[in-house]
Tab-separated table of C-alpha atoms and ligand atoms in Angstrom:
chain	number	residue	atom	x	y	z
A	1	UNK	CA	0.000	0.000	0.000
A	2	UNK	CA	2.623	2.013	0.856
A	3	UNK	CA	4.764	1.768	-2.344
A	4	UNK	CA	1.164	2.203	-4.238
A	5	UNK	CA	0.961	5.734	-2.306
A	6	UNK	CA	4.663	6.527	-3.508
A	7	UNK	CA	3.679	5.430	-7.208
A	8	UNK	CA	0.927	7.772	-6.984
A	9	UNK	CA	2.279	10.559	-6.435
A	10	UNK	CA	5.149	10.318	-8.079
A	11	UNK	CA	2.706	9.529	-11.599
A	12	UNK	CA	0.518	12.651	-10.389
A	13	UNK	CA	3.437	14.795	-10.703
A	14	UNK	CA	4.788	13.473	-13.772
A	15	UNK	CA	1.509	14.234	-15.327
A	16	UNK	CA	1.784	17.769	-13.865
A	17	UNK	CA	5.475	18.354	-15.226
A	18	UNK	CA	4.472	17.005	-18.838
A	19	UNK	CA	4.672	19.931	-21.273
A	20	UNK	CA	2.921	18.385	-24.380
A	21	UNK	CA	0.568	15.872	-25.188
A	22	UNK	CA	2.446	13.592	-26.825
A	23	UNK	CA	5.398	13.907	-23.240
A	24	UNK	CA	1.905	13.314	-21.150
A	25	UNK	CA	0.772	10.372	-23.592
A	26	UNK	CA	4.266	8.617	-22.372
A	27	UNK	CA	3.758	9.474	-18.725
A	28	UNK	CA	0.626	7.594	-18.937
A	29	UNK	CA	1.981	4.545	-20.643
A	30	UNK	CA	4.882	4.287	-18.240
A	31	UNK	CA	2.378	4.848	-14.943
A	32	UNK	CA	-0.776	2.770	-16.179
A	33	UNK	CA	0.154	0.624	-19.359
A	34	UNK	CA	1.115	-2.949	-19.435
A	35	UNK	CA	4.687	-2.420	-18.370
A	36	UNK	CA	3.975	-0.271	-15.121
A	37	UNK	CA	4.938	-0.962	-12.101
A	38	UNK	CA	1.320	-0.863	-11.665
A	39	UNK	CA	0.316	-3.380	-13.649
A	40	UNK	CA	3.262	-5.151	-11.900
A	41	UNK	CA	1.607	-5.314	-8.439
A	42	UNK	CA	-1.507	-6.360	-9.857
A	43	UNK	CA	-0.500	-9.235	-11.429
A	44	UNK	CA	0.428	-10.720	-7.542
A	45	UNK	CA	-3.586	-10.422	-6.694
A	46	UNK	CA	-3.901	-13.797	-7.086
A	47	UNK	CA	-1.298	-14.612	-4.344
A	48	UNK	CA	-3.929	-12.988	-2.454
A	49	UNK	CA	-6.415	-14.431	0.189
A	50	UNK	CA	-9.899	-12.377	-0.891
A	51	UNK	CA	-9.932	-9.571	1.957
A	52	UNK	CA	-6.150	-8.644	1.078
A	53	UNK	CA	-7.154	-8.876	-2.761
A	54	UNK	CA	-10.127	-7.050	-2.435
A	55	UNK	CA	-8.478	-4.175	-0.638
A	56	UNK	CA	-5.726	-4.073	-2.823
A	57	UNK	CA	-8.365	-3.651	-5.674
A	58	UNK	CA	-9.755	-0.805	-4.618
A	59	UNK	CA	-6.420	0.808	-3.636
A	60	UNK	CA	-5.930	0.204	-7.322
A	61	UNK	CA	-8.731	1.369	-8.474
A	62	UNK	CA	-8.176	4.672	-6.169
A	63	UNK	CA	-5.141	5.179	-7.980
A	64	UNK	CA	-6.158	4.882	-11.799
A	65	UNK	CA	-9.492	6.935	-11.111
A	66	UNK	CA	-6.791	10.126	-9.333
A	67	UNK	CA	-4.710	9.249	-11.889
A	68	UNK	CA	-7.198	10.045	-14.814
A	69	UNK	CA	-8.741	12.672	-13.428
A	70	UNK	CA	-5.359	14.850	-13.262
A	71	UNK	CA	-4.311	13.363	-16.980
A	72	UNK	CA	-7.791	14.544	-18.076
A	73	UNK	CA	-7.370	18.178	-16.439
A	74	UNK	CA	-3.463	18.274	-17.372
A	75	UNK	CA	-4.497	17.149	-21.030
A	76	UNK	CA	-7.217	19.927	-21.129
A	77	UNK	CA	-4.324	22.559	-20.397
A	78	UNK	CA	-1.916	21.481	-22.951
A	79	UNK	CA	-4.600	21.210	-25.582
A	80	UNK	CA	-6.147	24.597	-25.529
A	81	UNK	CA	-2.379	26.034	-25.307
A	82	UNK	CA	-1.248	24.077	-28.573
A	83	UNK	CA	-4.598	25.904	-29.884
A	84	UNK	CA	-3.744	29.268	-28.929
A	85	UNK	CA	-0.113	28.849	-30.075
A	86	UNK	CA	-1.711	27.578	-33.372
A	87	UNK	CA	-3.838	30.801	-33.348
A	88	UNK	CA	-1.143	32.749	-32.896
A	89	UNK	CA	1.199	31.715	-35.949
A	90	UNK	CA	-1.315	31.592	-37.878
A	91	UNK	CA	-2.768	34.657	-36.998
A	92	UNK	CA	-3.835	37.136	-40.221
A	93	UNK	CA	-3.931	40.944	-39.759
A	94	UNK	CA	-6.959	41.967	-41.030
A	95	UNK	CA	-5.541	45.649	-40.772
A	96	UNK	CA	-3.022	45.264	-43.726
A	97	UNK	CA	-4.799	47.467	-46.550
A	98	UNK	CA	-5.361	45.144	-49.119
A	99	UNK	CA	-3.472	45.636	-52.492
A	100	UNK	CA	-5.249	47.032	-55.165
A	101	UNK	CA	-6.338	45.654	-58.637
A	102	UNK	CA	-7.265	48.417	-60.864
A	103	UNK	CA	-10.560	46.925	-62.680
A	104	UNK	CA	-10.064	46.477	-66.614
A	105	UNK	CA	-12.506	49.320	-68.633
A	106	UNK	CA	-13.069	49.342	-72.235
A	107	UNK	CA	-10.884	51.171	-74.823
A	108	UNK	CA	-11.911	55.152	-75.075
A	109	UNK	CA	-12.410	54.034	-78.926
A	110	UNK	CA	-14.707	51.645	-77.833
A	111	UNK	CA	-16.972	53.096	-75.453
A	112	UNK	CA	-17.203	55.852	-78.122
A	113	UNK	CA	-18.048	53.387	-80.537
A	114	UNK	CA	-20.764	52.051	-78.043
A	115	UNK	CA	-22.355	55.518	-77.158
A	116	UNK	CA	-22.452	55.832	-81.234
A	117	UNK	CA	-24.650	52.731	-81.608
A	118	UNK	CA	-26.586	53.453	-78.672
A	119	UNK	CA	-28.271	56.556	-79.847
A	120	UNK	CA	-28.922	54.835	-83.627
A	121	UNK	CA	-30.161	51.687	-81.917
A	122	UNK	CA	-32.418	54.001	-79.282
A	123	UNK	CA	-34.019	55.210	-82.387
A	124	UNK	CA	-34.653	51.868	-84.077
A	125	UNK	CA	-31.639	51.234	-85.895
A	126	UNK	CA	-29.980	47.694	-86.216
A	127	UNK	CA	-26.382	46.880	-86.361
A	128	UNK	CA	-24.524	44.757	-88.934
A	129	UNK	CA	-21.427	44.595	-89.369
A	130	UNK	CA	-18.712	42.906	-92.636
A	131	UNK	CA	-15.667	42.054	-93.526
A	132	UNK	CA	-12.123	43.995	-92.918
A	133	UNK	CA	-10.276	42.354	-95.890
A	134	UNK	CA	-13.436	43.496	-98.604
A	135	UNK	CA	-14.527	42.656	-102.159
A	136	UNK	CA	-13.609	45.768	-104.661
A	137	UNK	CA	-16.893	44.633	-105.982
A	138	UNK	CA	-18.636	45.596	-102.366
A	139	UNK	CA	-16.215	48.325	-101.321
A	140	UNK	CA	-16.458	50.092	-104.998
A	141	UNK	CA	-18.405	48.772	-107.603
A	142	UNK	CA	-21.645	48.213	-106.112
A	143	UNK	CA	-21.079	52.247	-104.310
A	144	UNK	CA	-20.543	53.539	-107.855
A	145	UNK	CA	-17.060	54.072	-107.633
A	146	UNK	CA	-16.173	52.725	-111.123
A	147	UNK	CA	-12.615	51.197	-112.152
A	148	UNK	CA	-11.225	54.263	-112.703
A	149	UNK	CA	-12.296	56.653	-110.579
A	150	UNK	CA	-9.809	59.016	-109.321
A	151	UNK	CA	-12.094	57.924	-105.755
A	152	UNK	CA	-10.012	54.684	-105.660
A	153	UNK	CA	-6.708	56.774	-105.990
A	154	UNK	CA	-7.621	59.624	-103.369
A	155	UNK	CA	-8.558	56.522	-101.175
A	156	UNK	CA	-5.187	55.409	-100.865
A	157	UNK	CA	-6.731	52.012	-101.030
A	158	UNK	CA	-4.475	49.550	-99.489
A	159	UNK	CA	-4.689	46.192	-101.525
A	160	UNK	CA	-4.445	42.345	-99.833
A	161	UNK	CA	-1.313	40.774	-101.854
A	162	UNK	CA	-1.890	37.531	-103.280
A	163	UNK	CA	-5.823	37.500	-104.057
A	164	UNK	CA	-6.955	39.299	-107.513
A	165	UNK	CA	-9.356	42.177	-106.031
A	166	UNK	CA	-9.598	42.042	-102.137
A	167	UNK	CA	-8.904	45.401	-100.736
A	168	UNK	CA	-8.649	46.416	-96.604
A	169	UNK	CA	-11.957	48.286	-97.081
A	170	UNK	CA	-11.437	52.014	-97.028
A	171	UNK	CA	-14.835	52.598	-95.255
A	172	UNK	CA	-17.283	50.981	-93.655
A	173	UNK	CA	-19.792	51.869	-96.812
A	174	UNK	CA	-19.212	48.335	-98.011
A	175	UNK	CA	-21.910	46.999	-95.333
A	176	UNK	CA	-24.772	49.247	-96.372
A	177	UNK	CA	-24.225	47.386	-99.851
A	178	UNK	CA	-23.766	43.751	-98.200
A	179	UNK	CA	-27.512	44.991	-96.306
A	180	UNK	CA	-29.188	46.958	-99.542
A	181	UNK	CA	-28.311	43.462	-101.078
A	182	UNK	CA	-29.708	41.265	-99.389
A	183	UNK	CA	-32.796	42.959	-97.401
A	184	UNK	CA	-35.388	44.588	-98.880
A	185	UNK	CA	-36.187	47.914	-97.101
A	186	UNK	CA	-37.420	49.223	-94.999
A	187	UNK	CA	-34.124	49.348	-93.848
A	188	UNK	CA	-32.243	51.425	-90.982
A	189	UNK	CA	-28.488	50.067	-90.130
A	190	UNK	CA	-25.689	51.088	-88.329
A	191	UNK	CA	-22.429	49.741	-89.524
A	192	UNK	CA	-19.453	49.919	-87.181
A	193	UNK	CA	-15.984	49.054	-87.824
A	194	UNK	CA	-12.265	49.582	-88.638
A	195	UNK	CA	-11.132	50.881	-91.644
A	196	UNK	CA	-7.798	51.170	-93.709
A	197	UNK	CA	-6.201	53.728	-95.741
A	198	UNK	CA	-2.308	53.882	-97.069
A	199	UNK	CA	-2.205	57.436	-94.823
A	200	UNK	CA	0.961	58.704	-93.247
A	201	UNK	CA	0.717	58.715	-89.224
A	202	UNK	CA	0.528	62.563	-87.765
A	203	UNK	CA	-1.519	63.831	-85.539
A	204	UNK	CA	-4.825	63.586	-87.437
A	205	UNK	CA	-4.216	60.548	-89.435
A	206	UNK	CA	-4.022	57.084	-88.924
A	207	UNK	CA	-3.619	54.091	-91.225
A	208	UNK	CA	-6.211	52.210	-89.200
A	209	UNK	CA	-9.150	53.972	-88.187
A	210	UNK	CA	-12.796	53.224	-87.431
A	211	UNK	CA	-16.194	54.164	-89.192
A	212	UNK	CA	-19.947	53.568	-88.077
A	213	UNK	CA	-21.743	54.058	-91.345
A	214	UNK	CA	-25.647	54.430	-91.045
A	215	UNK	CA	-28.027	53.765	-94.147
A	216	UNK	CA	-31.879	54.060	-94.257
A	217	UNK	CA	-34.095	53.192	-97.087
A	218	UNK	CA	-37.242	53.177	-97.307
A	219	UNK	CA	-40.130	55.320	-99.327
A	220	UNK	CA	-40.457	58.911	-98.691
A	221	UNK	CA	-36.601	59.508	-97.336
A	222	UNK	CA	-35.628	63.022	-97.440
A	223	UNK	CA	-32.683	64.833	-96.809
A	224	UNK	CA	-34.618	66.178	-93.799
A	225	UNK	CA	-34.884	63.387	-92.424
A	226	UNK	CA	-31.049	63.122	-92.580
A	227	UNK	CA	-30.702	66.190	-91.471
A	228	UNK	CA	-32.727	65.320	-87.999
A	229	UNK	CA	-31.529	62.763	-87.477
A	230	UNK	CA	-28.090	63.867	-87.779
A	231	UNK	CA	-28.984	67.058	-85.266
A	232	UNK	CA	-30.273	64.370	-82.708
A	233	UNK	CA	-27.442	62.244	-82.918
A	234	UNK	CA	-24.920	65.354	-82.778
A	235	UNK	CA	-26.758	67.219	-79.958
A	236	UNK	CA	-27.143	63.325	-77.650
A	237	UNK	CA	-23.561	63.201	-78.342
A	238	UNK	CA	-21.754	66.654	-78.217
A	239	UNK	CA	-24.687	68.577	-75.803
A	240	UNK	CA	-28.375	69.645	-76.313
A	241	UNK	CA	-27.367	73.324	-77.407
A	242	UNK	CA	-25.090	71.869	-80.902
A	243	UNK	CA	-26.490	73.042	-84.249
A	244	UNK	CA	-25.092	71.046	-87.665
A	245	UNK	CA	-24.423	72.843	-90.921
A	246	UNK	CA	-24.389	70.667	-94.343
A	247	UNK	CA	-22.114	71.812	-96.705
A	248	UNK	CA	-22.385	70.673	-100.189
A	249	UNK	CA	-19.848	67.941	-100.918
A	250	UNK	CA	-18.647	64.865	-103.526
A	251	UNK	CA	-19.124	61.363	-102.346
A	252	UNK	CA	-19.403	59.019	-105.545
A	253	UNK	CA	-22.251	56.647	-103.679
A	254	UNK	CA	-24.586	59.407	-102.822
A	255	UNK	CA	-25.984	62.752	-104.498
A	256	UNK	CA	-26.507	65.188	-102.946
A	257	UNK	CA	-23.777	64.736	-100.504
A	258	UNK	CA	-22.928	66.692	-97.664
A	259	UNK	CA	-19.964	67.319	-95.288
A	260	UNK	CA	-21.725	68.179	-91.671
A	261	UNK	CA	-20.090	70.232	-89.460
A	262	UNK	CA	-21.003	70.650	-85.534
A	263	UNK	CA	-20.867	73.699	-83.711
A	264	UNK	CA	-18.887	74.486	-80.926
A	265	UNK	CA	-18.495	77.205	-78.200
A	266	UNK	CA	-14.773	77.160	-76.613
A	267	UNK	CA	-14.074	77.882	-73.093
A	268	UNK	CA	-12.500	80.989	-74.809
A	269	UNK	CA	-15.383	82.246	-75.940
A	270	UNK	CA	-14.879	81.331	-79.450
A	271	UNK	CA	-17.281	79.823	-81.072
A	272	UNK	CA	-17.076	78.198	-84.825
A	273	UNK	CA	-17.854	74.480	-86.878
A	274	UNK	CA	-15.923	71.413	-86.486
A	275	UNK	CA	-16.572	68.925	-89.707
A	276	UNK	CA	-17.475	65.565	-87.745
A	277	UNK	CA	-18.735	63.579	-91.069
A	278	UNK	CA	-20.115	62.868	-94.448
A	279	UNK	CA	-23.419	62.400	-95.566
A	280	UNK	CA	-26.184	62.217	-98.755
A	281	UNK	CA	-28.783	60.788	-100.176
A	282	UNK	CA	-28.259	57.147	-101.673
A	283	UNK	CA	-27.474	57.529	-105.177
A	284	UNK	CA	-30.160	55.628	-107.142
A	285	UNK	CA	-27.408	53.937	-109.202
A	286	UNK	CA	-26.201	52.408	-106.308
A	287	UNK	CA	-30.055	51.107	-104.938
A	288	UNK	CA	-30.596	49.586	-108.060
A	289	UNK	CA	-27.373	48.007	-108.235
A	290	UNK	CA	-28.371	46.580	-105.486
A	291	UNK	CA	-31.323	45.430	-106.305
A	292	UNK	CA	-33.813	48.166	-104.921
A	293	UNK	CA	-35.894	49.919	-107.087
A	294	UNK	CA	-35.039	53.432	-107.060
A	295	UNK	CA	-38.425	54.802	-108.240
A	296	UNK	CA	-39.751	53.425	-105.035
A	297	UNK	CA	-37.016	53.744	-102.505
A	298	UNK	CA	-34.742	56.563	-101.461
A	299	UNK	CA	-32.611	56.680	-98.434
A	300	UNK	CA	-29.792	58.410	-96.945
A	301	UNK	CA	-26.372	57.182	-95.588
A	302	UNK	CA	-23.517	59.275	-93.258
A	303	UNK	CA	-19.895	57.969	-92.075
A	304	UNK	CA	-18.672	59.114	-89.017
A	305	UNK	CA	-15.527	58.795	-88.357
A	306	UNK	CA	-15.094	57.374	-84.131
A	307	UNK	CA	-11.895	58.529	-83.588
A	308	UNK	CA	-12.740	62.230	-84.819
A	309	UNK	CA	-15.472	62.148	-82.438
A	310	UNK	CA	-13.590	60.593	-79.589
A	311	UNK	CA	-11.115	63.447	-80.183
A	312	UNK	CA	-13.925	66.320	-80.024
A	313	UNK	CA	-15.686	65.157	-76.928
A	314	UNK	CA	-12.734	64.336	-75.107
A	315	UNK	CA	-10.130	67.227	-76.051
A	316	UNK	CA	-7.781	64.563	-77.554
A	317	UNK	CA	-5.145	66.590	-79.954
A	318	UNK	CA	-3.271	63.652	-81.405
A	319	UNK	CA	-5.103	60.578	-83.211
A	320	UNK	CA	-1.898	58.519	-81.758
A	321	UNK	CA	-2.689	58.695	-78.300
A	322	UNK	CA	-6.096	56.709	-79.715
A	323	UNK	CA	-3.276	53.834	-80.555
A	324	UNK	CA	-0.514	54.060	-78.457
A	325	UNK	CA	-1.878	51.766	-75.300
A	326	UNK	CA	-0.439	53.956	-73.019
A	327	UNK	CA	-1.834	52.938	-69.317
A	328	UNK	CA	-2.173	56.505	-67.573
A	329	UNK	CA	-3.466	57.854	-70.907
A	330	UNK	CA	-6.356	55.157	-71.102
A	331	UNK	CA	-6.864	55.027	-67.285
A	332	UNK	CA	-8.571	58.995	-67.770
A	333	UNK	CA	-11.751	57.767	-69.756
B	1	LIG	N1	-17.790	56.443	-96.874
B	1	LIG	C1	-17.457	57.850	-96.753
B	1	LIG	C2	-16.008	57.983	-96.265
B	1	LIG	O1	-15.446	57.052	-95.779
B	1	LIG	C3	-18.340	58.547	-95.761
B	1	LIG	C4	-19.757	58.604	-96.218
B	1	LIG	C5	-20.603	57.568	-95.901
B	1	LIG	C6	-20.229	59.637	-96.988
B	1	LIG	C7	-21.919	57.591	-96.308
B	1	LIG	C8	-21.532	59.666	-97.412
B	1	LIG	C9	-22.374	58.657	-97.087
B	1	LIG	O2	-15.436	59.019	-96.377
């Protein structure tokens, strides 16, 4: 009994001075498992008459119920601290700002282009759109810009090598024949798109550039209706005070043809017309080329150019900037 007392509290200790679970998992082994000393003394029960043995049992049992109640209590202690030291590393500060991904935005050209379309579309216009590497027979010949027309020259048409007759088209006009030729009209289309010319880069020109061409045909077209509808569109798109003035112009596709001009009031007080496009009634060559009878049908067409526009609303001076993916340019619009 005595040596049972000793074991005790020597085990009860040892569980106190264990400093993790798996050191207190080995004190427990060595004071309880099947090698104990323990276990030792009560394999000589049997040796025992039954008042000794039964004594000695509950001695035993004395000692294993003290001894789990301080491995339970110990084992509670070193549990929660592993927690709280696993807390602790893996701790996050929520106070760190968090670094920041500027969100993407479309192009200025594009969201241009967009606002464009929306106010042809908000007045019942459809879009369509063609082909970049063109047909002379849809970029010309069907517009009534013959074989030799000095039109093809002041173009500065740039031609695709290798195929007989495929040009970069040098306007988006090409779609309003694709449409006239295979709709019947009424018809009201807005055709945006890039565009090519053979045109040396400065500050107003650009080898690439982008149109949105608009066509309606139908019976009864007049060139006031392109005039309203060209005031709408400038005055949704420049401000609500603008005013347009058609000047009498050349386009080989319609007759007569216009170039528009917007006005403008500078912070300076000056005040004048900025030429933003071109206009005209359809030629009736070019309806019945396409198979639309001209006695029945007229219709008007414009091509605006998006970077001009882009330029004007947004006090852009050079057409390059429109091109040159420059970051902290781009990130203003
Ligand atoms: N296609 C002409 C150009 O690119 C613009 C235009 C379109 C003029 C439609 C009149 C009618 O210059």
């Amino acid at each position: 009994m005595k040596d049972i007392e000793q074991l005790q509290s020597e085990a009860i200790a040892a569980v106190a001075a264990a400093d993790t679970l798996d050191a207190l998992d080995e004190v427990r082994v060595r004071a309880t498992g099947k090698k104990s000393e323990l276990a030792a003394i009560q394999a000589t029960m049997r040796e025992l008459t039954p008042d000794e043995r039964k004594a000695l049992g509950q001695r035993l049992n004395a000692f294993r119920e003290a001894f789990q109640v301080a491995f339970d209590e110990r084992r509670g202690q070193l549990a929660s601290a592993a927690l709280r030291a696993r807390l602790e590393t893996e701790r996050l500060d929520l106070t760190v700002p968090p670094r920041r991904v500027p969100p993407g935005r479309p192009h200025l050209l594009t969201q241009v282009e967009h606002e464009m379309l929306d106010v042809f579309v908000g007045m019942g216009y459809q879009v369509a759109e063609g082909p970049e590497a063109e047909s002379g027979t849809y970029n010309f010949d069907l517009l009534n810009i013959e074989k030799h027309h000095p039109a093809r020259q002041e173009m500065d048409t740039i031609y695709v090598d290798g195929f007989d007759d495929v040009v970069l088209r040098t306007h988006t006009s090409p779609v309003q024949a694709r449409v006239m030729t295979t709709q019947q009209p009424p018809i009201a289309v807005v055709c945006p798109g890039r565009t090519y010319r053979a045109d040396a880069v400065d500050a107003t020109h650009s080898p690439v550039f982008s149109q949105v061409e608009g066509l309606v045909v139908a019976e009864g077209i007049t060139m006031a209706d392109l005039r309203g509808t060209l005031l709408a569109f400038s005055r949704r798109m420049f401000g609500a005070d603008r005013e347009i003035r058609l000047r009498p112009s050349f386009f080989p596709f319609t007759e007569p043809s216009a170039e528009v001009d917007v006005s403008f009031e500078g912070a300076a007080g000056n005040h004048g017309w900025l030429e933003i496009l071109g206009a005209g009634m359809v030629d009736p060559n070019v309806l019945s080329a396409c198979g639309i009878d001209p006695e029945r049908y007229s219709g008007f067409a414009f091509g605006i150019g998006i970077e001009r526009v882009a330029m004007l609303r947004h006090q852009v001076r050079d057409i390059r900037e429109l091109f040159d993916a420059d970051a902290r340019f781009l990130a203003r619009f």
